[in-house]
mmCIF file of C-alpha atoms in Angstrom:
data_model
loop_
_atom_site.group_PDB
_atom_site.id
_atom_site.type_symbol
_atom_site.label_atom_id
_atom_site.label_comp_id
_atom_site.label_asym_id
_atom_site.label_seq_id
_atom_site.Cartn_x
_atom_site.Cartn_y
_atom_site.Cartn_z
ATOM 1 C CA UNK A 9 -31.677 86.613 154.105
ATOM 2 C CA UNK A 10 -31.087 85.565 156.912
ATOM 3 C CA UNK A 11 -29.970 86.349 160.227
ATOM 4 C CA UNK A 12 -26.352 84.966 160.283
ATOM 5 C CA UNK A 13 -26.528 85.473 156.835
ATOM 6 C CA UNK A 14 -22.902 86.426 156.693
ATOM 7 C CA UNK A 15 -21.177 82.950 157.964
ATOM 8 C CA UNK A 16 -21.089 79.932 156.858
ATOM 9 C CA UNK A 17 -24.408 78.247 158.765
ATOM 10 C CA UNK A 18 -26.524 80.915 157.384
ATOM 11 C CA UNK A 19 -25.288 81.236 154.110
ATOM 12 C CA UNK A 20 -26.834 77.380 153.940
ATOM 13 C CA UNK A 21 -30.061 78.922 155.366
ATOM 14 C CA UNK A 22 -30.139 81.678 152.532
ATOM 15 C CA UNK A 23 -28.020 79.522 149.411
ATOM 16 C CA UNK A 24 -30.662 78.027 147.866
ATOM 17 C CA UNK A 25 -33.301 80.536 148.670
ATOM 18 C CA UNK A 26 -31.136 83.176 146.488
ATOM 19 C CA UNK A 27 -30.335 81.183 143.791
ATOM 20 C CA UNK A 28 -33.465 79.723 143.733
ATOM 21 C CA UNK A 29 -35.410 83.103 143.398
ATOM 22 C CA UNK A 30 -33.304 83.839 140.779
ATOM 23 C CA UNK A 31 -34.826 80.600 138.624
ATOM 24 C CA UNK A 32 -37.955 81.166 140.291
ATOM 25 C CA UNK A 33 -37.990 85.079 139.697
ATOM 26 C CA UNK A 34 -41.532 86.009 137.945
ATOM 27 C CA UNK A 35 -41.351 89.411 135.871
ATOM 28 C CA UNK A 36 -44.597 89.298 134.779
ATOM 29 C CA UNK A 37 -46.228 89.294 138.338
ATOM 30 C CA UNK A 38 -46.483 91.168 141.369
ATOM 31 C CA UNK A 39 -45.479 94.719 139.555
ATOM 32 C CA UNK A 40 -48.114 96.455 141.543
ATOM 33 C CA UNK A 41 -47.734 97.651 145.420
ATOM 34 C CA UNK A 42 -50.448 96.470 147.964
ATOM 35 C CA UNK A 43 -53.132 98.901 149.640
ATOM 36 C CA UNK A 44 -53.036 100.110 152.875
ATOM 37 C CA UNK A 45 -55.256 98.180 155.384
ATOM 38 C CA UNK A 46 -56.818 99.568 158.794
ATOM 39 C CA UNK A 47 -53.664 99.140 161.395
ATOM 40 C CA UNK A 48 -50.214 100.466 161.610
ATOM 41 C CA UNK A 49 -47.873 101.243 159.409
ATOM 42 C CA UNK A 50 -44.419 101.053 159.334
ATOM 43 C CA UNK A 51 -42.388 104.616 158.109
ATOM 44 C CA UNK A 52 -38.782 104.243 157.317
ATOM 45 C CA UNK A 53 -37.048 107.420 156.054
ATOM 46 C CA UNK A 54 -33.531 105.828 153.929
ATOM 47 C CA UNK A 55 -30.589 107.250 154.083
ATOM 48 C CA UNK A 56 -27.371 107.752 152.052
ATOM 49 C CA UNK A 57 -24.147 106.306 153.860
ATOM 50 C CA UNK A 58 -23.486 109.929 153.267
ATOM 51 C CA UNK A 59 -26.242 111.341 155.282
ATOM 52 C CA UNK A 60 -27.845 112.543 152.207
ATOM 53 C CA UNK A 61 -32.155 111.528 152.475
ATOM 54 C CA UNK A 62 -33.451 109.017 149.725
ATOM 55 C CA UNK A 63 -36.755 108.716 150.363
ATOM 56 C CA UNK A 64 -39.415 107.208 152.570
ATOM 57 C CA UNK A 65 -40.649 103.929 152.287
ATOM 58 C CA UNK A 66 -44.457 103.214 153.802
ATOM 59 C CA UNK A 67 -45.023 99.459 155.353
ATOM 60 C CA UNK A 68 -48.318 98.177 156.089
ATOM 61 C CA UNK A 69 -47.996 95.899 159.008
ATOM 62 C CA UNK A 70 -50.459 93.037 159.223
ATOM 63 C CA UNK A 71 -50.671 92.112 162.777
ATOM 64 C CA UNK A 72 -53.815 89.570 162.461
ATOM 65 C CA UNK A 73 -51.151 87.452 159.803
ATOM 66 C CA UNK A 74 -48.142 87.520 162.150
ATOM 67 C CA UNK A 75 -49.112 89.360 165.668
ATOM 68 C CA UNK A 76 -45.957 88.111 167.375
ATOM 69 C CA UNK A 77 -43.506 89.463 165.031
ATOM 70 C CA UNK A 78 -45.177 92.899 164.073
ATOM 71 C CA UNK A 79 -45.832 93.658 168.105
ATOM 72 C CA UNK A 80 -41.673 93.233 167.755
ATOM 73 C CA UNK A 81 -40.815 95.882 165.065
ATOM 74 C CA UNK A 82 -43.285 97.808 166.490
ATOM 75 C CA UNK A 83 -41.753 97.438 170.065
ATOM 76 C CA UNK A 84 -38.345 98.003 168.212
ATOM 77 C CA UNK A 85 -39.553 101.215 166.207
ATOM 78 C CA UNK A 86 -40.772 103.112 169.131
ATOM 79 C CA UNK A 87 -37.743 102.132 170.918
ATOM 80 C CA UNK A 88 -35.591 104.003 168.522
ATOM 81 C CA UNK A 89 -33.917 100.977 168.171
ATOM 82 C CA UNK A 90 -34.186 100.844 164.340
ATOM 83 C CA UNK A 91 -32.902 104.354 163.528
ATOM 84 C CA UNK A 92 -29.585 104.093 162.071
ATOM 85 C CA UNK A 93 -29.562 100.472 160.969
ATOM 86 C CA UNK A 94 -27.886 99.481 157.089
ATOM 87 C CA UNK A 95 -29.553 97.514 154.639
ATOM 88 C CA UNK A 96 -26.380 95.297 154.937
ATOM 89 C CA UNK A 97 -27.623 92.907 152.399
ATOM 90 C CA UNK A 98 -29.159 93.887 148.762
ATOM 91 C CA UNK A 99 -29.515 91.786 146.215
ATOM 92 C CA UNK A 100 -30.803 93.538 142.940
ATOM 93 C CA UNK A 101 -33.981 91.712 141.296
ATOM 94 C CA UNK A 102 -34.908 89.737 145.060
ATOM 95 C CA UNK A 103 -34.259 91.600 148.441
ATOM 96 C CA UNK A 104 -33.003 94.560 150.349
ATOM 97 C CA UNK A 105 -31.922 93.215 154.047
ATOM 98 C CA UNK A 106 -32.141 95.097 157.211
ATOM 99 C CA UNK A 107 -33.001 95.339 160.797
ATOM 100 C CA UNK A 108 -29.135 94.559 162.770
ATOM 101 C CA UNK A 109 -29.753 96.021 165.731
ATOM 102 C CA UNK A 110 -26.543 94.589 167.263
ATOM 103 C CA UNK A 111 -24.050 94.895 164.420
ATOM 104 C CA UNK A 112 -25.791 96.687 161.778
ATOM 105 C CA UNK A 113 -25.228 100.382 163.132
ATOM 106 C CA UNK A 114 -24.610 102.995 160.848
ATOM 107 C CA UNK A 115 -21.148 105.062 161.639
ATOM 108 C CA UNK A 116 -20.065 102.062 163.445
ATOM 109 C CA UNK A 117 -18.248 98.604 162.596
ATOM 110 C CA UNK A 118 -20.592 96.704 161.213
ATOM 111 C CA UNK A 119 -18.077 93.793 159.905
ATOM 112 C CA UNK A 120 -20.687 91.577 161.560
ATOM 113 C CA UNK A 121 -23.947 92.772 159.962
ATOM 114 C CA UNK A 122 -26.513 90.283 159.550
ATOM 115 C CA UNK A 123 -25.514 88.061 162.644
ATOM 116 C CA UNK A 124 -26.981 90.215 165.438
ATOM 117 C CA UNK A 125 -30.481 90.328 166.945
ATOM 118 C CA UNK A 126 -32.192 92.273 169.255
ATOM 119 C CA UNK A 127 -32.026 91.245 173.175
ATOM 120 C CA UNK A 128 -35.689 89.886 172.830
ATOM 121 C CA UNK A 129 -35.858 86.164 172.845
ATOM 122 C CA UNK A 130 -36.384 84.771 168.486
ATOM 123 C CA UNK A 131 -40.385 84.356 167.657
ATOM 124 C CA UNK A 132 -41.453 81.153 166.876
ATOM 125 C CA UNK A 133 -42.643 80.892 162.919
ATOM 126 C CA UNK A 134 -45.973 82.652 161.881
ATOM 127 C CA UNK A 135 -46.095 81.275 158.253
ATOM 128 C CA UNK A 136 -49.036 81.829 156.090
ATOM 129 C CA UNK A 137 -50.095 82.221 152.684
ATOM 130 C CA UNK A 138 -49.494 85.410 151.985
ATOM 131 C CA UNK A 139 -46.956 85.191 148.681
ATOM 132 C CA UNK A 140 -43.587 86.670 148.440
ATOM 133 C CA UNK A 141 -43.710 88.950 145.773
ATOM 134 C CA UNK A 142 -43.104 93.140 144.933
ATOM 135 C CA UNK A 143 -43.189 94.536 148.013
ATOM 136 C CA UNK A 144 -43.716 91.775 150.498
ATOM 137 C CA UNK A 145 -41.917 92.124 153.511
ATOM 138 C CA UNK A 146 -40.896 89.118 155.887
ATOM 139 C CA UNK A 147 -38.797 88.266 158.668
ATOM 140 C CA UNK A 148 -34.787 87.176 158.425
ATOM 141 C CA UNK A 149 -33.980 83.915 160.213
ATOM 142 C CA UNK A 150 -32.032 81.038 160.222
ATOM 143 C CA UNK A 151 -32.182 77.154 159.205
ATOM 144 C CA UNK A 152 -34.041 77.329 162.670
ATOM 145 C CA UNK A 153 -37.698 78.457 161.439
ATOM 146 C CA UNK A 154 -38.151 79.853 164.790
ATOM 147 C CA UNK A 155 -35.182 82.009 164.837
ATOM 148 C CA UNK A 156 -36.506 85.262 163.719
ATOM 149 C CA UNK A 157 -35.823 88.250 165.717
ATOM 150 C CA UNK A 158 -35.170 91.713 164.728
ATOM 151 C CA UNK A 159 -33.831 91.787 160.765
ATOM 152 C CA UNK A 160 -36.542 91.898 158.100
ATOM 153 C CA UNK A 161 -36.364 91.684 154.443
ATOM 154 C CA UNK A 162 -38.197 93.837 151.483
ATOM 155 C CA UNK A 163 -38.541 92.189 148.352
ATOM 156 C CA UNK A 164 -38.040 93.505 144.932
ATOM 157 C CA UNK A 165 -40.141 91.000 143.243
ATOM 158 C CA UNK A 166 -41.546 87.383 143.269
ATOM 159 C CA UNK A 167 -39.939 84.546 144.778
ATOM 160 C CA UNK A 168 -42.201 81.879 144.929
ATOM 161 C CA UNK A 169 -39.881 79.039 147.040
ATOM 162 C CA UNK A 170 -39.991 81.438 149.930
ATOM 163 C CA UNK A 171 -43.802 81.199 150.155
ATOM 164 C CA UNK A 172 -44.755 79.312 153.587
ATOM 165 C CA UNK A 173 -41.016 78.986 154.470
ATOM 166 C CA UNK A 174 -40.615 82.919 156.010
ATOM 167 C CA UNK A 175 -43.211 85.093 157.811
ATOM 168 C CA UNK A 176 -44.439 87.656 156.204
ATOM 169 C CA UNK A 177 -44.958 90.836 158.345
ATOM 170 C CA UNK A 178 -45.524 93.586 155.981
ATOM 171 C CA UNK A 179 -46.543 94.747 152.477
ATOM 172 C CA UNK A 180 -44.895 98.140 151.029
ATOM 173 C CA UNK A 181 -47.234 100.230 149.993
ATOM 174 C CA UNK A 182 -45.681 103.414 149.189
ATOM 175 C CA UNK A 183 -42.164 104.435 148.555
ATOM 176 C CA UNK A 184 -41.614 102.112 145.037
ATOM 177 C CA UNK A 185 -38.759 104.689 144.263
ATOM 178 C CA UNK A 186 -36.927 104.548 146.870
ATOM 179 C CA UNK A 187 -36.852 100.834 147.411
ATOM 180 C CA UNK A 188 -35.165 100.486 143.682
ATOM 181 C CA UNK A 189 -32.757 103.269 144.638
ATOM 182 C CA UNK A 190 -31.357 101.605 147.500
ATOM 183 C CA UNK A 191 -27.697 100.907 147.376
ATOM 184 C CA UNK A 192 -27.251 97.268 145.643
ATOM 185 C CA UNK A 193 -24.614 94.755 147.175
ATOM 186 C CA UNK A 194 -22.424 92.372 145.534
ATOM 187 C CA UNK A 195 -23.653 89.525 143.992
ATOM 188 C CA UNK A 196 -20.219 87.678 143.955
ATOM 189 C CA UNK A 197 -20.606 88.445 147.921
ATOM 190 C CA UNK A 198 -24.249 87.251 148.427
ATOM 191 C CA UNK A 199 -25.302 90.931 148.016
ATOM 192 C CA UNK A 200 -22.798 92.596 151.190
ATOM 193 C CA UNK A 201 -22.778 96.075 150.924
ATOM 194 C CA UNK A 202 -19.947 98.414 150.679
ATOM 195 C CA UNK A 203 -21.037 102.030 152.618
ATOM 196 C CA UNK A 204 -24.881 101.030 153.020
ATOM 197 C CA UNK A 205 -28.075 102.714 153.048
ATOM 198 C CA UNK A 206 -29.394 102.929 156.388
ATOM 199 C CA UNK A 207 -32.798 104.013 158.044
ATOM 200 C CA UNK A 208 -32.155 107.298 159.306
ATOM 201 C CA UNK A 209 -35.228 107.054 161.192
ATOM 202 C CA UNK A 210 -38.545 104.724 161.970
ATOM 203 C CA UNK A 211 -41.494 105.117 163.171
ATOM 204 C CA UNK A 212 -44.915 103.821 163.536
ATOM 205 C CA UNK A 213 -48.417 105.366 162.688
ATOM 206 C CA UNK A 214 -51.870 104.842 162.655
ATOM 207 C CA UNK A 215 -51.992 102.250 165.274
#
């Protein structure tokens, strides 16, 4: 899940991670979605590759866990710079990948999904305890733990070797439908998409 995902550098970065939440992968906990908290929250409306609406998912942002990297998708959101992006990367039972700003537009080529950033310089890590489970959402980088940028991650239940190892930005906290409809990738291909999902649009509310 992880920026670059899509050669061979960052397939090292994410390897072990997938396979390893697939061992790791806890059925039994983490079913339930978080509650909001004072702050903002993220709103992404999905998208068929069709056009056709899916749904809305609801993201509570935690900026006192990770301020750096939520004042980024927020600066991103408002920018506009979000709407239109794929979930280029979904792999059923652990993650749905998104947040290419660079390659990742929908309508366009987007070959090169999940190597592309934002022009903002990459955050430096903002690990904490927070667990990777139903609904957590954290930050796509590389073997470089300060390489996060733009592409984020929403997860589709536990994986507990990612705790401490990716920031966590985000809980879900409404939309539980339309995360599990979201177009699944190819396992055989690390979860690449064929005609994506995208965020038609996302914004940012109660701030």
């Amino acid at each position: 899940m992880f920026k670059g995902f899509g050669f061979p550098i960052a397939m090292l970065a994410l390897g072990a991670a997938i396979w390893g939440a697939f061992f790791l992968y806890d059925g039994a906990n983490g079913k339930a979605l978080a509650e909001d908290t004072p702050g903002p929250n993220l709103v992404i409306e999905v998208a068929a590759s069709d056009g056709t609406p899916k749904g809305t998912l609801v993201i509570d942002l935690l900026p006192h866990v990770a301020p750096a990297h939520v004042e980024r998708i927020i600066a991103l959101a408002k920018s506009g710079a979000y709407d239109g992006v794929v979930f280029h990367r979904v792999i059923d039972e652990f993650m749905a990948q998104t947040g290419d700003v660079q390659y990742g537009k929908h309508g366009g080529d987007i070959a090169e999904a999940g190597r592309g950033a934002s022009d903002m310089p990459d955050l430096k890590a903002e690990f904490s305890n927070i667990p990777f489970k139903l609904g957590t959402v954290g930050m796509a980088r590389s073997n470089n733990p300060d390489s996060a940028n733009s592409q984020f991650f929403i997860m589709f239940g536990p994986a507990k070797n990612l705790n401490g190892q990716y920031t966590v930005v985000g809980r879900l906290i409404d939309g539980l439908e339309t995360l599990n409809d979201i177009k699944l990738g190819d396992k055989a291909m690390n979860g690449l998409v064929t005609d994506p999902d995208y965020m038609a649009k996302v914004t940012v509310v109660d701030e």
